[in-house]
PDB file of C-alpha atoms and ligand atoms in Angstrom:
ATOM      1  CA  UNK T   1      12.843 -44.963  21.159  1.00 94.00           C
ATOM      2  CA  UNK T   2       9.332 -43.036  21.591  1.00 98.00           C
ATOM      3  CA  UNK T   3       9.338 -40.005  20.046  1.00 98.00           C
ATOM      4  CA  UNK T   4       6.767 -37.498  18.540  1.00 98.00           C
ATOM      5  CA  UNK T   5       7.396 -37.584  14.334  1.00 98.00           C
ATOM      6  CA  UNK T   6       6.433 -34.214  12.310  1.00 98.00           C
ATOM      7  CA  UNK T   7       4.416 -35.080   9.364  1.00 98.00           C
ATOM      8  CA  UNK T   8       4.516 -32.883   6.281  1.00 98.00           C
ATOM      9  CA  UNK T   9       2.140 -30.303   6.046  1.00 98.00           C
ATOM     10  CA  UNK T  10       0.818 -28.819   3.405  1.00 98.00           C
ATOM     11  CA  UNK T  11      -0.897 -26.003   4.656  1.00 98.00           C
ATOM     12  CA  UNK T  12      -3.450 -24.706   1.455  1.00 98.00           C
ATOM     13  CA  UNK T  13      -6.052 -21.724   1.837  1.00 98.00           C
ATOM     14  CA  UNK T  14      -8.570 -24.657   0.903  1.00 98.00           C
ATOM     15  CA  UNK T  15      -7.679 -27.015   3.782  1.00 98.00           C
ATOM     16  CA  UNK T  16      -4.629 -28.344   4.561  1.00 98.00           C
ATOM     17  CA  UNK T  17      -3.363 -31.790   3.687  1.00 98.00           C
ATOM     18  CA  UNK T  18      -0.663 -33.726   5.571  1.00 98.00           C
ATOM     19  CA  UNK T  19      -0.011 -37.708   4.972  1.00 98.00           C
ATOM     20  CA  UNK T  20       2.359 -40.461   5.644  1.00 97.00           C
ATOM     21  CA  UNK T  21       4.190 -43.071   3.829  1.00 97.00           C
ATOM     22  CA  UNK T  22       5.930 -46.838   4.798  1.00 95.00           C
ATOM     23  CA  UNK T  23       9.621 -47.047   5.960  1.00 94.00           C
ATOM     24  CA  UNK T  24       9.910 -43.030   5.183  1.00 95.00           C
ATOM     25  CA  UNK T  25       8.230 -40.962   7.728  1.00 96.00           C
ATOM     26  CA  UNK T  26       7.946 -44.083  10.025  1.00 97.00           C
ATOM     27  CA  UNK T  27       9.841 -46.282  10.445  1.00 97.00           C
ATOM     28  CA  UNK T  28       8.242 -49.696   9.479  1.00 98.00           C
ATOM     29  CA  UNK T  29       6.057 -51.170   7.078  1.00 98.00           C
ATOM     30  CA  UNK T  30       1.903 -50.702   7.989  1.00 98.00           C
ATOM     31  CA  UNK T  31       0.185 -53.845   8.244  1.00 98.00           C
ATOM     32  CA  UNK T  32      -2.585 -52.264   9.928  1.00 98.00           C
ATOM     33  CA  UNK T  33      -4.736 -49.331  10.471  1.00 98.00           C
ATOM     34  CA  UNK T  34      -7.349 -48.760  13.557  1.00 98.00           C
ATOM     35  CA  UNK T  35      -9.293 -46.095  14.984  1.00 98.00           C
ATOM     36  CA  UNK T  36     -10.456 -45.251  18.335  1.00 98.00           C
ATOM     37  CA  UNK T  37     -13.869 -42.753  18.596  1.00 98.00           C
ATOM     38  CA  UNK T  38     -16.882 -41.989  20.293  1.00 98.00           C
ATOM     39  CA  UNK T  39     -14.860 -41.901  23.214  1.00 98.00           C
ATOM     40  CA  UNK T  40     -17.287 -41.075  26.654  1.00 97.00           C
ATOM     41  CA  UNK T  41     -16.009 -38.787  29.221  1.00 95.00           C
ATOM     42  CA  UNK T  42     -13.179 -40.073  31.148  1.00 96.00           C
ATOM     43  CA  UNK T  43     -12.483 -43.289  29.392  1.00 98.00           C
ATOM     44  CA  UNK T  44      -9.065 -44.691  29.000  1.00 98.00           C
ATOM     45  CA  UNK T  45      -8.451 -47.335  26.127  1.00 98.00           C
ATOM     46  CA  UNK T  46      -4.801 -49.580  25.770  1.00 97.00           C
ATOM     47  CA  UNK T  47      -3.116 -50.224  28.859  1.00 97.00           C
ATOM     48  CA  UNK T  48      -1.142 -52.667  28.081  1.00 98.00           C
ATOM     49  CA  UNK T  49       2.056 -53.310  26.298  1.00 98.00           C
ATOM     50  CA  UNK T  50       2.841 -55.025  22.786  1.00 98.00           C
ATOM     51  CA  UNK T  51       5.848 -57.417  22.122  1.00 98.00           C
ATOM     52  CA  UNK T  52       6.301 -57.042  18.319  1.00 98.00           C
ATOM     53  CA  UNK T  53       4.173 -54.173  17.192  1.00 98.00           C
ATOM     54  CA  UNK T  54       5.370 -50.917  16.318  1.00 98.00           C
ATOM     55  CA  UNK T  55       3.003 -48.045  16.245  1.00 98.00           C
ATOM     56  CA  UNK T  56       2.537 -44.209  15.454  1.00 98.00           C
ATOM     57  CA  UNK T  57      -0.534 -43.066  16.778  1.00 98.00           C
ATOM     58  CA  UNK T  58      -1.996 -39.651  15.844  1.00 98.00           C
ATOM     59  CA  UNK T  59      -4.868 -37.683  17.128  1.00 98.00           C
ATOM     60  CA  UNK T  60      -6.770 -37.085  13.907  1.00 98.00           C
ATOM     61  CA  UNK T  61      -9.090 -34.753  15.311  1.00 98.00           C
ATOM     62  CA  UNK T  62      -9.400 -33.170  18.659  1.00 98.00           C
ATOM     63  CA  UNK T  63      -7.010 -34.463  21.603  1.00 98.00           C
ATOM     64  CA  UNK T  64      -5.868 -37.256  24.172  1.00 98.00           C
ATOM     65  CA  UNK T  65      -2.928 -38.065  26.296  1.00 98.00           C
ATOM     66  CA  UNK T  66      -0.578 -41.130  25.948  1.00 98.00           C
ATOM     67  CA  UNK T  67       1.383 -42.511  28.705  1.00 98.00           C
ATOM     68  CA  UNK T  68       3.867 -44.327  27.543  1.00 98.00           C
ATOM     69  CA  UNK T  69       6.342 -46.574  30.310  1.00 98.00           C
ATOM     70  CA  UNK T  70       9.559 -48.894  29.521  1.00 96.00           C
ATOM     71  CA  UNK T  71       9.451 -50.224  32.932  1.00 96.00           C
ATOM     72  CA  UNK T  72      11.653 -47.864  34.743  1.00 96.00           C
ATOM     73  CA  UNK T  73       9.965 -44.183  33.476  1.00 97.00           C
ATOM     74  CA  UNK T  74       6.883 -42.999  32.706  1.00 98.00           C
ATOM     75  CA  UNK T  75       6.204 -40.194  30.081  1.00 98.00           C
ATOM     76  CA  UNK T  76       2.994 -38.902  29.061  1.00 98.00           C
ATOM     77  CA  UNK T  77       2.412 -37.112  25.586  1.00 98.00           C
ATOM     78  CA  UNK T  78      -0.199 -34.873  24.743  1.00 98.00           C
ATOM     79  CA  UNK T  79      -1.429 -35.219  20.988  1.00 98.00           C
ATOM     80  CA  UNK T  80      -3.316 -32.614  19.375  1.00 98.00           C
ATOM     81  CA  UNK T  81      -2.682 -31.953  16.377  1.00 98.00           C
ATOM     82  CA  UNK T  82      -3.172 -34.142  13.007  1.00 97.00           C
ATOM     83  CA  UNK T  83       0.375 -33.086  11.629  1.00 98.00           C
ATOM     84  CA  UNK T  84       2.331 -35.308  14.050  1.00 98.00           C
ATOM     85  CA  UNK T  85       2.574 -38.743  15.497  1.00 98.00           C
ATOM     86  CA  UNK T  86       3.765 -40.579  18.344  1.00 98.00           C
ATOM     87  CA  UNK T  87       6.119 -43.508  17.584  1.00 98.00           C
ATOM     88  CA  UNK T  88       5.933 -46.229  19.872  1.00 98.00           C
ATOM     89  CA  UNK T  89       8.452 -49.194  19.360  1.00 98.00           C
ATOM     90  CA  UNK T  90       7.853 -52.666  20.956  1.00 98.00           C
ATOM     91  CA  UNK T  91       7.620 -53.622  24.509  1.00 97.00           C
ATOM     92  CA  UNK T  92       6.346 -50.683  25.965  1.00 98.00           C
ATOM     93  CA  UNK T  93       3.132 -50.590  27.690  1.00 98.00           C
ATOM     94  CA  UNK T  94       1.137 -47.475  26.931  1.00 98.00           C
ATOM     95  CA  UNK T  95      -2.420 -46.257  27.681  1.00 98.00           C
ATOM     96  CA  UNK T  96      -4.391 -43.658  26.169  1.00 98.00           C
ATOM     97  CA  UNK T  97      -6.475 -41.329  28.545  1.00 98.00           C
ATOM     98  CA  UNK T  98      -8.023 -37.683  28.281  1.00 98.00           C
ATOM     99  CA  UNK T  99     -10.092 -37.736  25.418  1.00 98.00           C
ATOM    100  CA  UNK T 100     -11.872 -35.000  24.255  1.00 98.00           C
ATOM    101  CA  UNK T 101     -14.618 -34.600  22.916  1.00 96.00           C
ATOM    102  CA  UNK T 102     -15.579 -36.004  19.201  1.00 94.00           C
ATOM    103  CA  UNK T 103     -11.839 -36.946  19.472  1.00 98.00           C
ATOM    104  CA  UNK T 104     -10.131 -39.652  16.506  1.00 98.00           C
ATOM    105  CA  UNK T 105      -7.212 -41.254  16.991  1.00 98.00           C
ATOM    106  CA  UNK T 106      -5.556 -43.150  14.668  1.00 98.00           C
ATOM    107  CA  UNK T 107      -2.899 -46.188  15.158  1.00 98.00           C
ATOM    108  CA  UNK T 108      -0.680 -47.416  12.144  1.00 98.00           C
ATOM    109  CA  UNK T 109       0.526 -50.627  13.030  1.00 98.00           C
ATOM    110  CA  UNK T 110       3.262 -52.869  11.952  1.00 98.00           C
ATOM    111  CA  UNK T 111       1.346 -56.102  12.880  1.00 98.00           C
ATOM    112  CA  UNK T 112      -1.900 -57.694  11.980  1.00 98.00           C
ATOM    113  CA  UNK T 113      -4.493 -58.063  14.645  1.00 98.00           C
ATOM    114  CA  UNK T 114      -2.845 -60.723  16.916  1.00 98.00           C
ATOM    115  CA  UNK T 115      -4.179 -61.539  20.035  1.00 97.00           C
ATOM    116  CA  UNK T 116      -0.983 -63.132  21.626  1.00 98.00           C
ATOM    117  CA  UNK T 117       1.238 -60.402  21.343  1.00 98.00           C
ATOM    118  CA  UNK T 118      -0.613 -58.210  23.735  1.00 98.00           C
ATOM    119  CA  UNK T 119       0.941 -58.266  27.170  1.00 98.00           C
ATOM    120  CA  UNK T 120      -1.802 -57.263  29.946  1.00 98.00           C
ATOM    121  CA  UNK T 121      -0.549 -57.443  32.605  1.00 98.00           C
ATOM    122  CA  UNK T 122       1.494 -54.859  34.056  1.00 98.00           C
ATOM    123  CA  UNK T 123       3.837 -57.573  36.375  1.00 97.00           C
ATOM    124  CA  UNK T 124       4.215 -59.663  33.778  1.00 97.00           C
ATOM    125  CA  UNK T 125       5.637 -57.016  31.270  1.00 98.00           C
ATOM    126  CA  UNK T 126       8.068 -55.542  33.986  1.00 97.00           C
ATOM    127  CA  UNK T 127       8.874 -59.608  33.572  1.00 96.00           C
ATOM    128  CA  UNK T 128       9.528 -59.043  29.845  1.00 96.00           C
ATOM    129  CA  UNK T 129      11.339 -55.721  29.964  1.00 95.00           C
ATOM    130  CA  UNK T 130      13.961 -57.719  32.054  1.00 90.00           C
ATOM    131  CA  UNK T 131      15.380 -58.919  28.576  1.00 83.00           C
ATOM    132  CA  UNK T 132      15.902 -54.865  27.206  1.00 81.00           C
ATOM    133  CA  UNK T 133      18.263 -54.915  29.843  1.00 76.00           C
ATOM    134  CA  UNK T 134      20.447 -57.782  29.237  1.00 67.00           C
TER     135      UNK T 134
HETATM  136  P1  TYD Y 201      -8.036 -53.751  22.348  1.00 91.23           P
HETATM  137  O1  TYD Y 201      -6.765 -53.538  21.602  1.00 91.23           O
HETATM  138  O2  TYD Y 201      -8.051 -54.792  23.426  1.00 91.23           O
HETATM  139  O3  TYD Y 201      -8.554 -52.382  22.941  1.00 91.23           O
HETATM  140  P2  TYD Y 201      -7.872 -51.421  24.010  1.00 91.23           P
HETATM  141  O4  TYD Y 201      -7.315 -50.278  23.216  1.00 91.23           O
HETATM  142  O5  TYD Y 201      -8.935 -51.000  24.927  1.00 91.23           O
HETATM  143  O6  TYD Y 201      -6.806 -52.212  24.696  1.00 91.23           O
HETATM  144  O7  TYD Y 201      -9.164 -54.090  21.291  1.00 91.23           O
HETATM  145  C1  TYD Y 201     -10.533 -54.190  21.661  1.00 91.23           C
HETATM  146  C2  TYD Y 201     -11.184 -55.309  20.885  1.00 91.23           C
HETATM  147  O8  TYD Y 201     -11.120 -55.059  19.488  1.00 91.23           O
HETATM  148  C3  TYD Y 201     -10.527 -56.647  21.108  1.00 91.23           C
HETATM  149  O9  TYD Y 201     -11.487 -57.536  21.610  1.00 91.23           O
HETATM  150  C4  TYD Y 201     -10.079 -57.147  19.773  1.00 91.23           C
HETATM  151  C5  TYD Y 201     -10.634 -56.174  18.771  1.00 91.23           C
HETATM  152  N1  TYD Y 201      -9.616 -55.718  17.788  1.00 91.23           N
HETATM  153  C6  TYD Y 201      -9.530 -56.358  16.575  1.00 91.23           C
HETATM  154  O10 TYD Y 201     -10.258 -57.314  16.284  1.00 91.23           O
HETATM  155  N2  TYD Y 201      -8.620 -55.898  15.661  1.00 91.23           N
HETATM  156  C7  TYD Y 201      -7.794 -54.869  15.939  1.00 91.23           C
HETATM  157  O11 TYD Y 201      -6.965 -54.477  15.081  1.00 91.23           O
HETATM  158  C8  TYD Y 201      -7.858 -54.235  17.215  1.00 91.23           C
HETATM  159  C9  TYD Y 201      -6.948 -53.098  17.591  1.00 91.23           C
HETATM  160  C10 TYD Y 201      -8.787 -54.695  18.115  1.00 91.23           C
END
């Protein structure tokens, strides 16, 4: 199920300090790490959907939106703040939109870098969602 994941915090009069760790505050194993920047105006990365990869996305520094869709609902999720994630299991298609300025998001993935298990296009996924509901 998507849902937004508090991180710990430790808040500290020299900075705070918040982190994650494998199978405990998420819940898979991280096989990969990525980064989205430099963002212009009005962009809008993903939009598509993954069949094995599990993600938690946070917004690093400064903010975005992520729509997230099963098929039947859409929910959008604004992410501001570098003390909590969105978790987003497999077989949803999601899109990232509304960046700000000098914005950093980071993904955590569960998956290498695979090209075939990207689903992009938006038919076909509502085509692969059919088996959530058997
Ligand atoms: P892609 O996931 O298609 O971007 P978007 O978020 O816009 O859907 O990735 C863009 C390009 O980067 C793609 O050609 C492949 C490459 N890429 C990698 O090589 N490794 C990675 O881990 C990721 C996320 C992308």
């Amino acid at each position: 199920m998507v849902k937004l994941i508090d991180l710990p915090k430790f808040e500290d009069p020299r900075g705070n300090l918040s982190f994650i760790e494998e199978n405990k505050h998420i819940p898979f194993k991280i096989e990969r790490v990525y980064w989205i920047y430099d963002v212009p105006g009005g962009q809008v990365r993903g939009g598509h959907a993954f069949k094995q990869q599990q993600e938690l996305i946070v917004a690093l520094s400064g903010s975005f939106d992520v729509m997230v869709d099963d098929g039947k609902e859409q929910k959008i999720f604004s992410l501001n703040r570098s003390y909590y994630g969105l978790y987003i299991p497999a077989g949803m298609w999601r899109r990232m939109q509304n960046f700000s300025t000098n914005s950093l998001a980071v993904v955590l993935s569960s998956t290498p870098y695979n090209k075939s298990d990207y689903i992009r296009s938006y038919d076909e996924f509502l085509n692969y969602r059919k088996q959530y509901e058997k």
